[in-house]
Amino acid sequence: MVGWSGRRKTLTILMFIAPTLLGILVFSIYPLVLNTFISLTNRGKFRPNPDCSSPIWNIVEPTCWLGEPPKGLAEPYAFNDPILKNYTDLLGGLFTGAALVAVARLVLILLPLWIAWYVNRRLDRQLTRPVSSGLIWLAGLVGAVLLGWLINAPAAYSALLKSGDFIMVNVRTVLYVLVCMPLFFVTGLVLALILHNQNLRGVPFFRVVLIIPWAASTVAIMMTLIWQFFFRQQGTINQLIGSALNNYRPVTFLNSAGWAFAIVVLVNLWYTYGFFMVTLLGGLQSIPLDMYEAAEVDGANWWKQLTSITLPLLRPVAMPVIVLSSLTTYKIDAIVWALTQGGPIAGAGTPGATEFVMVHAYKQIFQTQAFGRMGAFAVILFIALFAATLYSLRLTQITKGATE
Amino acid sequence: MKKSLWILLTVILAIGLLAACSPKEPAATATAPAVTAPTAEPVVQDQPVTISIWHQWSGDYLNAITEAFNEYTVAHPNVTIDLSKPEDTSNALSVAIPAGEGPDIIGWANDQIGTQALAGNIVPLGDYGIDLTFLNSTYEPAAVRGVVWQNMIWGLPESQEGIAMVYNKDLVSDEYLPTNPLDFEELLTKAQAFYNATGKYLVCNQGLGNPDAYHVAPIYFGHGVSEYVDDQGMVHLNSPEALAAGEWMVRFKAFAPAETSHDICKAMIVEGNAGAWWTGPWAIADLEAAGINYGIIPMGKPFVGIKALLLSKNAVDRGNQAVAIDIMKYFTSGSVQAKIAAANKTIPAPTAALMDSAVQALPSLRGFGASLNLGVPMANTPYAGAQWGPVGDATTAIWNGAQTPQEALDAAQAAAEKAIDDMGG
């Protein structure tokens, strides 16, 4: 056997990666191309079939590859005129004056927080800090709340919601992610800190029990239905209160927008805290104990140790977890569908209070079968999520080791 | 030596993957045989042939149906019938039909006819010896209307179904039962009287408190709405009749459960918390299993769904159409459907089966039959897809008090019209 010659080596490497490359092409790239293509057309219930006599369709449409597709009574689908019609239909409302002003008002609320971040960064460079960073963050937060009250944030929010269903569900979903993440993190952290305690007995048992909801996520729908039963008019909670109180009129939790939103948050918290708990526990175990010993010698109390040692050193573990969980929470579907089906419904043609992005897409596509428009929906989401993922990769430096 | 072996293995793997991904030979579609002349005679099949049927029948329903097909294959030894029930018929068809791997016959609901005819997955039966004279002389009038779309015949009707008030005889005495199916004021009064006397709800309708345009149809149609959406794509949701139905719901709400679903209603009637369940023949088996002594009375004008056998494009491609139509005629014949109706308690579509004495003696047939008699056939136009979401959502908004009937129905009208626009008909 002779050694590796250049060409043979290249060929061998190519052969090794060919199956994966082919897999990526067939299962990732091609569906993206096809979907983008369909998003430019008027494909729908009344125009379900491609026109295989045209060369572009013949290349892109899989039904054309198998021979002639069936010819029904319908016309074949064609490019939209103007070609981006599906996109302008979805996003058009965002580029009106009222909606842009609303976005600007909401962004303005974040200004005090940005100032707090900037001031803290400047102060970090000085040898001694005149004020602690927590105090400045608090001031920023108070400023944001005050500003929100001054420019009437709820009004701006509802103005933004009125600028179109697509924008409404997206803004609501972002709000949902913003509400969920701190809850997930704090719950996961508290449980991780408790389980990290060396003096606690039976830690292995609790570790296993607490991770069950996350680990058993394959039965998520079944468990979600049980959660739903808790909150129904005839459900467990109402029955419990009813047996304790006389003349109690059962509350229909899932018919109230606020309650339904809170319940969807709660159930998702129940599924996700285990993931946060386990990863943060791993992070805690990787922090050297001598740091705490040194801090104790210096007279730092528990809170000081938490904020100055534990949290900063958990950051490399916590950031990827929060970013990944934000992305999956943004795409939440099955749990919401099983709990509320996007409801409570505020009326026909208006997305319900818990109709998040994926639930909305599902409802739309099965009601109208407007595949072209939903293709555009998917492309816009893809661009947004892709940008978010790239940014988060930079933020968390997940791939740092691989690229160095 | 070892290295070259690995390279060889890799090449084999890659080729295998390529072969798996390459498109299938379009043999089935390319070599479509000439269409044989239609024949009214029973088909004599001299070559062995397998007819594949995709269907929606499940559970105990399927037993009697399989038995009927077995009898056919015993009489026609060259014919094999392959029954299968795909998870998602609509998507499965759109992949299988162009590939030539679709079924010969599709057993489905008539409301799929428009969509499937547009897509070209099913073929009209007029070319194969089925005409309106045969249809009118064999099947019930509503069933015939249900399988004709755009003046073409798209299937042979097998059975009809729809909902009625199924009540617990041990819980609801005659004084609380409505006597006139179209008098909703009477139903309201009796529900109130029943609630005041027992603290229980008279009837659970899973369309009130849960988006479900099908189960509230008897209320809208019973108040005089002709159709939600018609074949021309016109929407009839904010008419005075629909508004009257909406206002009736607001008053009825005090004497009915706020939240419902199929399972909630079932639990309520089985546990004795509700006197009646506004439901269809599919629920009867559960009630019998729970030992409920039930009766059935008509109320309102329900949707009448027609189950039909449709002929797929692939049957014609394969030259199986004559045998397939023979099987369709056999299965939808009076004698076969009478047997199935007696076993499954369905309402047969062939007139001869409906008139059969054994079928006439079934109590469920009398109740559901009276209800279907008043009913509105399920639309087979693709536009009907636009009705479900808006009607369900508007009704739920009325029921929750999120909107007044006028607001809710105006929004439903606009949403359904927009959905029809989006369909691009």
PDB file of C-alpha atoms in Angstrom, chain A residues 1-2 4 8 12 15-16 18-20 22-23 26-27 42 44-49 63 65-75 89 165 231-234 249 251-255 341 344-350 363-364 366-370 373, chain B residues 1 3-4 7 10-11 14 17-18 21 23-24 26 29 94-95 97-99 115 117-121 149-150 152 154 201 211 257-259 261 264 268 313 382-383 385-386 389-390 393-394 396-397 400 402-403 408 411-412 415 418-419 422-425:
ATOM      1  CA  MET A   1       0.000   0.000   0.000  1.00  0.00           C
ATOM      2  CA  VAL A   2       1.462   3.328  -1.040  1.00  0.00           C
ATOM      3  CA  TRP A   4      -1.557   9.157   0.573  1.00  0.00           C
ATOM      4  CA  ARG A   8      -6.640  10.152  -3.627  1.00  0.00           C
ATOM      5  CA  THR A  12     -11.437   9.767   0.032  1.00  0.00           C
ATOM      6  CA  MET A  15     -16.457  10.190  -0.176  1.00  0.00           C
ATOM      7  CA  PHE A  16     -16.537  10.244   3.576  1.00  0.00           C
ATOM      8  CA  ALA A  18     -20.577  12.878   0.703  1.00  0.00           C
ATOM      9  CA  PRO A  19     -23.439  11.149   2.564  1.00  0.00           C
ATOM     10  CA  THR A  20     -23.646  13.990   5.084  1.00  0.00           C
ATOM     11  CA  LEU A  22     -26.072  14.917   0.417  1.00  0.00           C
ATOM     12  CA  GLY A  23     -28.214  14.677   3.520  1.00  0.00           C
ATOM     13  CA  VAL A  26     -31.712  17.013   0.445  1.00  0.00           C
ATOM     14  CA  PHE A  27     -33.126  17.585   3.917  1.00  0.00           C
ATOM     15  CA  ASN A  42     -50.224  32.047  -5.214  1.00  0.00           C
ATOM     16  CA  GLY A  44     -53.415  27.531  -2.374  1.00  0.00           C
ATOM     17  CA  LYS A  45     -56.576  25.515  -2.192  1.00  0.00           C
ATOM     18  CA  PHE A  46     -57.831  26.593  -5.607  1.00  0.00           C
ATOM     19  CA  ARG A  47     -54.371  26.346  -7.200  1.00  0.00           C
ATOM     20  CA  PRO A  48     -52.853  23.193  -5.716  1.00  0.00           C
ATOM     21  CA  ASN A  49     -50.829  21.808  -8.659  1.00  0.00           C
ATOM     22  CA  THR A  63     -44.394  16.337  -8.065  1.00  0.00           C
ATOM     23  CA  TRP A  65     -40.188  14.659 -11.096  1.00  0.00           C
ATOM     24  CA  LEU A  66     -42.547  11.724 -10.713  1.00  0.00           C
ATOM     25  CA  GLY A  67     -44.135  12.268 -14.074  1.00  0.00           C
ATOM     26  CA  GLU A  68     -47.118  14.416 -14.842  1.00  0.00           C
ATOM     27  CA  PRO A  69     -49.076  15.456 -11.724  1.00  0.00           C
ATOM     28  CA  PRO A  70     -52.847  14.977 -11.821  1.00  0.00           C
ATOM     29  CA  LYS A  71     -54.811  17.594 -13.743  1.00  0.00           C
ATOM     30  CA  GLY A  72     -57.832  18.632 -11.747  1.00  0.00           C
ATOM     31  CA  LEU A  73     -60.383  21.317 -12.404  1.00  0.00           C
ATOM     32  CA  ALA A  74     -57.981  23.870 -10.915  1.00  0.00           C
ATOM     33  CA  GLU A  75     -55.577  26.218 -12.654  1.00  0.00           C
ATOM     34  CA  ASP A  89     -49.473  41.273   2.931  1.00  0.00           C
ATOM     35  CA  ASP A 165     -52.066  39.640  12.819  1.00  0.00           C
ATOM     36  CA  PHE A 231     -57.809  24.733  35.333  1.00  0.00           C
ATOM     37  CA  ARG A 232     -61.092  23.833  33.713  1.00  0.00           C
ATOM     38  CA  GLN A 233     -64.451  25.049  34.933  1.00  0.00           C
ATOM     39  CA  GLN A 234     -65.157  21.511  36.129  1.00  0.00           C
ATOM     40  CA  ARG A 249     -68.956  30.128  41.273  1.00  0.00           C
ATOM     41  CA  VAL A 251     -63.764  30.410  37.485  1.00  0.00           C
ATOM     42  CA  THR A 252     -63.188  29.557  33.828  1.00  0.00           C
ATOM     43  CA  PHE A 253     -59.433  30.202  33.959  1.00  0.00           C
ATOM     44  CA  LEU A 254     -58.802  29.258  30.348  1.00  0.00           C
ATOM     45  CA  ASN A 255     -61.452  31.685  29.100  1.00  0.00           C
ATOM     46  CA  GLN A 341     -55.514  25.972  21.183  1.00  0.00           C
ATOM     47  CA  PRO A 344     -59.232  32.347  24.692  1.00  0.00           C
ATOM     48  CA  ILE A 345     -60.759  33.562  21.476  1.00  0.00           C
ATOM     49  CA  ALA A 346     -61.494  37.257  21.229  1.00  0.00           C
ATOM     50  CA  GLY A 347     -63.503  36.912  18.036  1.00  0.00           C
ATOM     51  CA  ALA A 348     -63.257  35.707  14.453  1.00  0.00           C
ATOM     52  CA  GLY A 349     -60.206  36.924  12.535  1.00  0.00           C
ATOM     53  CA  THR A 350     -58.356  37.996  15.701  1.00  0.00           C
ATOM     54  CA  LYS A 363     -54.279  27.555  12.378  1.00  0.00           C
ATOM     55  CA  GLN A 364     -53.793  29.705   9.304  1.00  0.00           C
ATOM     56  CA  PHE A 366     -55.224  24.513   7.965  1.00  0.00           C
ATOM     57  CA  GLN A 367     -57.979  27.060   7.622  1.00  0.00           C
ATOM     58  CA  THR A 368     -57.090  28.718   4.338  1.00  0.00           C
ATOM     59  CA  GLN A 369     -54.467  26.346   2.921  1.00  0.00           C
ATOM     60  CA  ALA A 370     -52.812  29.467   1.512  1.00  0.00           C
ATOM     61  CA  ARG A 373     -48.602  33.072   2.113  1.00  0.00           C
TER      62      ARG A 373
ATOM     63  CA  MET B   1      -5.839  -3.571   1.927  1.00  0.00           C
ATOM     64  CA  LYS B   3      -8.097   1.113   3.540  1.00  0.00           C
ATOM     65  CA  SER B   4      -9.371   0.109   0.130  1.00  0.00           C
ATOM     66  CA  ILE B   7     -13.265   3.134   0.552  1.00  0.00           C
ATOM     67  CA  THR B  10     -18.111   4.152   1.667  1.00  0.00           C
ATOM     68  CA  VAL B  11     -18.811   4.104  -2.043  1.00  0.00           C
ATOM     69  CA  ALA B  14     -23.071   6.637  -0.880  1.00  0.00           C
ATOM     70  CA  LEU B  17     -28.145   6.725  -0.301  1.00  0.00           C
ATOM     71  CA  LEU B  18     -28.236   8.170  -3.811  1.00  0.00           C
ATOM     72  CA  CYS B  21     -33.128   9.536  -2.866  1.00  0.00           C
ATOM     73  CA  PRO B  23     -37.053   9.661  -7.955  1.00  0.00           C
ATOM     74  CA  LYS B  24     -39.011   6.559  -8.630  1.00  0.00           C
ATOM     75  CA  PRO B  26     -42.894   6.854 -13.302  1.00  0.00           C
ATOM     76  CA  THR B  29     -48.333   6.694 -14.717  1.00  0.00           C
ATOM     77  CA  SER B  94     -51.114  14.571  -2.646  1.00  0.00           C
ATOM     78  CA  VAL B  95     -47.903  12.547  -2.497  1.00  0.00           C
ATOM     79  CA  ILE B  97     -51.392  10.029  -6.487  1.00  0.00           C
ATOM     80  CA  PRO B  98     -48.664  11.719  -8.604  1.00  0.00           C
ATOM     81  CA  ALA B  99     -46.335   8.816  -7.770  1.00  0.00           C
ATOM     82  CA  THR B 115     -60.778  20.186  -2.932  1.00  0.00           C
ATOM     83  CA  ALA B 117     -61.545  17.449  -7.641  1.00  0.00           C
ATOM     84  CA  LEU B 118     -59.584  20.705  -7.976  1.00  0.00           C
ATOM     85  CA  ALA B 119     -56.368  18.854  -7.233  1.00  0.00           C
ATOM     86  CA  GLY B 120     -57.287  16.131  -9.713  1.00  0.00           C
ATOM     87  CA  ASN B 121     -56.890  13.314  -7.208  1.00  0.00           C
ATOM     88  CA  TRP B 149     -70.320  19.242  -7.610  1.00  0.00           C
ATOM     89  CA  GLN B 150     -70.065  21.536 -10.639  1.00  0.00           C
ATOM     90  CA  MET B 152     -70.458  16.278 -12.149  1.00  0.00           C
ATOM     91  CA  TRP B 154     -67.792  12.521  -7.884  1.00  0.00           C
ATOM     92  CA  TYR B 201     -77.612  21.418  32.682  1.00  0.00           C
ATOM     93  CA  PRO B 211     -64.674  26.584  18.696  1.00  0.00           C
ATOM     94  CA  PRO B 257     -71.694  24.629  30.819  1.00  0.00           C
ATOM     95  CA  ALA B 258     -69.262  27.478  30.054  1.00  0.00           C
ATOM     96  CA  GLU B 259     -66.486  25.185  28.796  1.00  0.00           C
ATOM     97  CA  SER B 261     -65.435  19.612  24.394  1.00  0.00           C
ATOM     98  CA  ILE B 264     -66.321  17.173  28.740  1.00  0.00           C
ATOM     99  CA  MET B 268     -71.093  15.241  31.912  1.00  0.00           C
ATOM    100  CA  LYS B 313     -57.137   8.986 -10.597  1.00  0.00           C
ATOM    101  CA  PRO B 382     -63.703  24.101  -1.355  1.00  0.00           C
ATOM    102  CA  TYR B 383     -64.982  27.502  -0.151  1.00  0.00           C
ATOM    103  CA  GLY B 385     -63.038  25.457   4.280  1.00  0.00           C
ATOM    104  CA  ALA B 386     -63.400  29.152   5.111  1.00  0.00           C
ATOM    105  CA  GLY B 389     -62.579  28.978  11.875  1.00  0.00           C
ATOM    106  CA  PRO B 390     -64.714  32.147  11.716  1.00  0.00           C
ATOM    107  CA  ASP B 393     -64.380  31.672  16.839  1.00  0.00           C
ATOM    108  CA  ALA B 394     -67.368  34.016  16.611  1.00  0.00           C
ATOM    109  CA  THR B 396     -66.918  31.173  21.201  1.00  0.00           C
ATOM    110  CA  ALA B 397     -66.533  34.958  21.483  1.00  0.00           C
ATOM    111  CA  ASN B 400     -67.396  33.937  26.455  1.00  0.00           C
ATOM    112  CA  ALA B 402     -65.794  38.722  24.571  1.00  0.00           C
ATOM    113  CA  GLN B 403     -67.990  40.226  21.848  1.00  0.00           C
ATOM    114  CA  ALA B 408     -68.768  38.682  16.630  1.00  0.00           C
ATOM    115  CA  ALA B 411     -66.033  39.865  12.394  1.00  0.00           C
ATOM    116  CA  ALA B 412     -66.830  36.301  11.298  1.00  0.00           C
ATOM    117  CA  ALA B 415     -62.818  36.800   8.344  1.00  0.00           C
ATOM    118  CA  LYS B 418     -60.938  37.250   3.666  1.00  0.00           C
ATOM    119  CA  ALA B 419     -60.259  33.498   3.886  1.00  0.00           C
ATOM    120  CA  ASP B 422     -56.977  34.128   0.199  1.00  0.00           C
ATOM    121  CA  MET B 423     -58.028  30.842  -1.397  1.00  0.00           C
ATOM    122  CA  GLY B 424     -57.812  32.599  -4.742  1.00  0.00           C
ATOM    123  CA  GLY B 425     -60.786  30.849  -6.329  1.00  0.00           C
TER     124      GLY B 425
END
